[in-house]
XYZ file of C-alpha atoms in Angstrom:
128
model
C 0.000 0.000 0.000
C 1.467 3.301 -1.100
C 1.523 6.094 1.443
C 2.766 9.666 1.194
C 3.349 11.514 4.430
C 3.960 15.268 4.572
C 5.722 17.099 7.387
C 7.212 20.503 8.109
C 4.203 22.786 7.917
C 3.247 25.385 10.474
C 2.572 29.031 11.247
C 5.138 31.592 10.126
C 5.317 35.302 9.403
C 5.600 37.075 6.070
C 9.105 36.714 4.686
C 9.931 33.573 6.661
C 10.910 30.191 5.263
C 9.599 26.659 5.657
C 10.709 23.318 4.301
C 8.105 20.697 3.579
C 9.051 17.041 3.372
C 7.165 14.130 1.869
C 8.204 10.559 2.576
C 6.834 7.801 0.350
C 6.426 4.165 1.292
C 5.035 1.087 -0.409
C 6.623 1.856 -3.789
C 9.877 3.293 -5.048
C 9.362 6.484 -7.052
C 12.905 6.977 -8.358
C 11.686 7.091 -11.979
C 8.386 8.818 -11.325
C 7.295 12.413 -11.285
C 6.389 13.848 -7.910
C 4.768 17.162 -7.160
C 3.332 19.581 -4.670
C -0.134 21.092 -4.857
C -1.979 23.384 -2.487
C -5.540 24.305 -1.666
C -6.721 27.410 0.152
C -10.209 27.619 1.683
C -12.880 28.112 -0.954
C -10.519 27.472 -3.852
C -9.600 24.553 -6.064
C -6.424 22.587 -5.613
C -3.641 24.243 -7.577
C -0.274 23.149 -8.881
C 2.813 24.411 -7.041
C 5.847 22.466 -8.251
C 6.870 19.184 -9.893
C 10.084 17.240 -10.337
C 11.119 14.388 -12.592
C 12.386 11.065 -11.288
C 16.045 11.936 -11.656
C 15.538 15.520 -10.550
C 16.732 16.965 -13.849
C 13.404 18.582 -14.699
C 11.647 20.944 -12.338
C 8.629 23.119 -12.947
C 6.880 25.748 -10.869
C 3.728 27.770 -10.941
C 4.243 31.442 -11.735
C 3.089 32.411 -8.254
C 5.968 30.591 -6.536
C 8.723 30.707 -9.161
C 11.875 32.205 -7.698
C 10.718 31.673 -4.102
C 10.112 27.920 -3.852
C 12.498 25.094 -4.694
C 11.531 21.468 -5.185
C 14.066 18.697 -4.683
C 14.152 14.984 -4.032
C 16.310 12.310 -2.443
C 15.623 8.994 -4.119
C 17.700 7.120 -1.572
C 15.118 8.232 0.978
C 12.172 7.997 -1.428
C 11.356 11.570 -0.474
C 10.566 14.920 -2.057
C 10.969 18.354 -0.508
C 9.654 21.868 -0.992
C 11.803 24.727 0.264
C 9.604 27.788 0.597
C 11.306 31.155 1.019
C 9.965 34.707 1.167
C 6.576 33.397 2.193
C 3.516 35.571 1.673
C 0.047 35.467 3.255
C -1.333 34.255 -0.087
C 0.789 31.115 0.282
C -1.478 30.062 3.146
C -3.048 26.729 2.222
C -3.023 23.019 2.803
C -0.094 21.584 0.874
C -0.305 18.124 -0.683
C 2.433 15.836 -1.910
C 1.623 13.764 -4.993
C 3.272 10.949 -6.943
C 2.698 9.487 -10.388
C 2.298 5.725 -10.548
C 3.900 5.581 -13.995
C 7.497 6.404 -14.766
C 8.492 9.362 -16.903
C 7.905 13.099 -16.876
C 5.735 14.996 -19.328
C 6.030 18.703 -19.901
C 2.377 18.603 -21.001
C 0.874 17.202 -17.835
C 3.123 17.739 -14.818
C 0.814 20.517 -13.600
C -2.387 18.448 -13.766
C -3.684 16.984 -10.537
C -5.256 14.182 -12.575
C -1.764 13.082 -13.614
C -0.934 11.937 -10.104
C -2.194 8.693 -8.608
C -1.084 8.955 -5.006
C -1.662 11.787 -2.571
C -0.689 12.637 0.963
C -3.219 13.804 3.530
C -1.961 17.363 3.320
C -0.281 19.703 5.777
C -1.262 23.213 6.810
C 0.956 26.190 6.037
C -0.176 29.509 7.458
C 1.620 32.780 6.759
C 0.607 35.724 8.907
C 0.945 39.313 7.741
């Protein structure tokens, strides 16, 4: 049974940093795309960042580009999201996601429907 478990969220102030971690179990994702999505109250889940299996391809939403960095450690079957210069509009529940199939597509990395496995989500709150 595949499980994704997020950690590292919390309450911070504008301009602070946080590092989210996502540990996967039940399947090795070394060749699979993994991503981060977020959902604020009253909004739809939105793409934040994605990374290819080897880490050579990384993509970000325009709203976080230049502030967030996605990375992964395949030896630990984990993916990370370093969030710097946080803003109140970054407040949301953040979800880790993994694709069951190997490969990375520049046409679909940002689609929630592309990902088969999801974590339960972790709250990030940025106060002004």
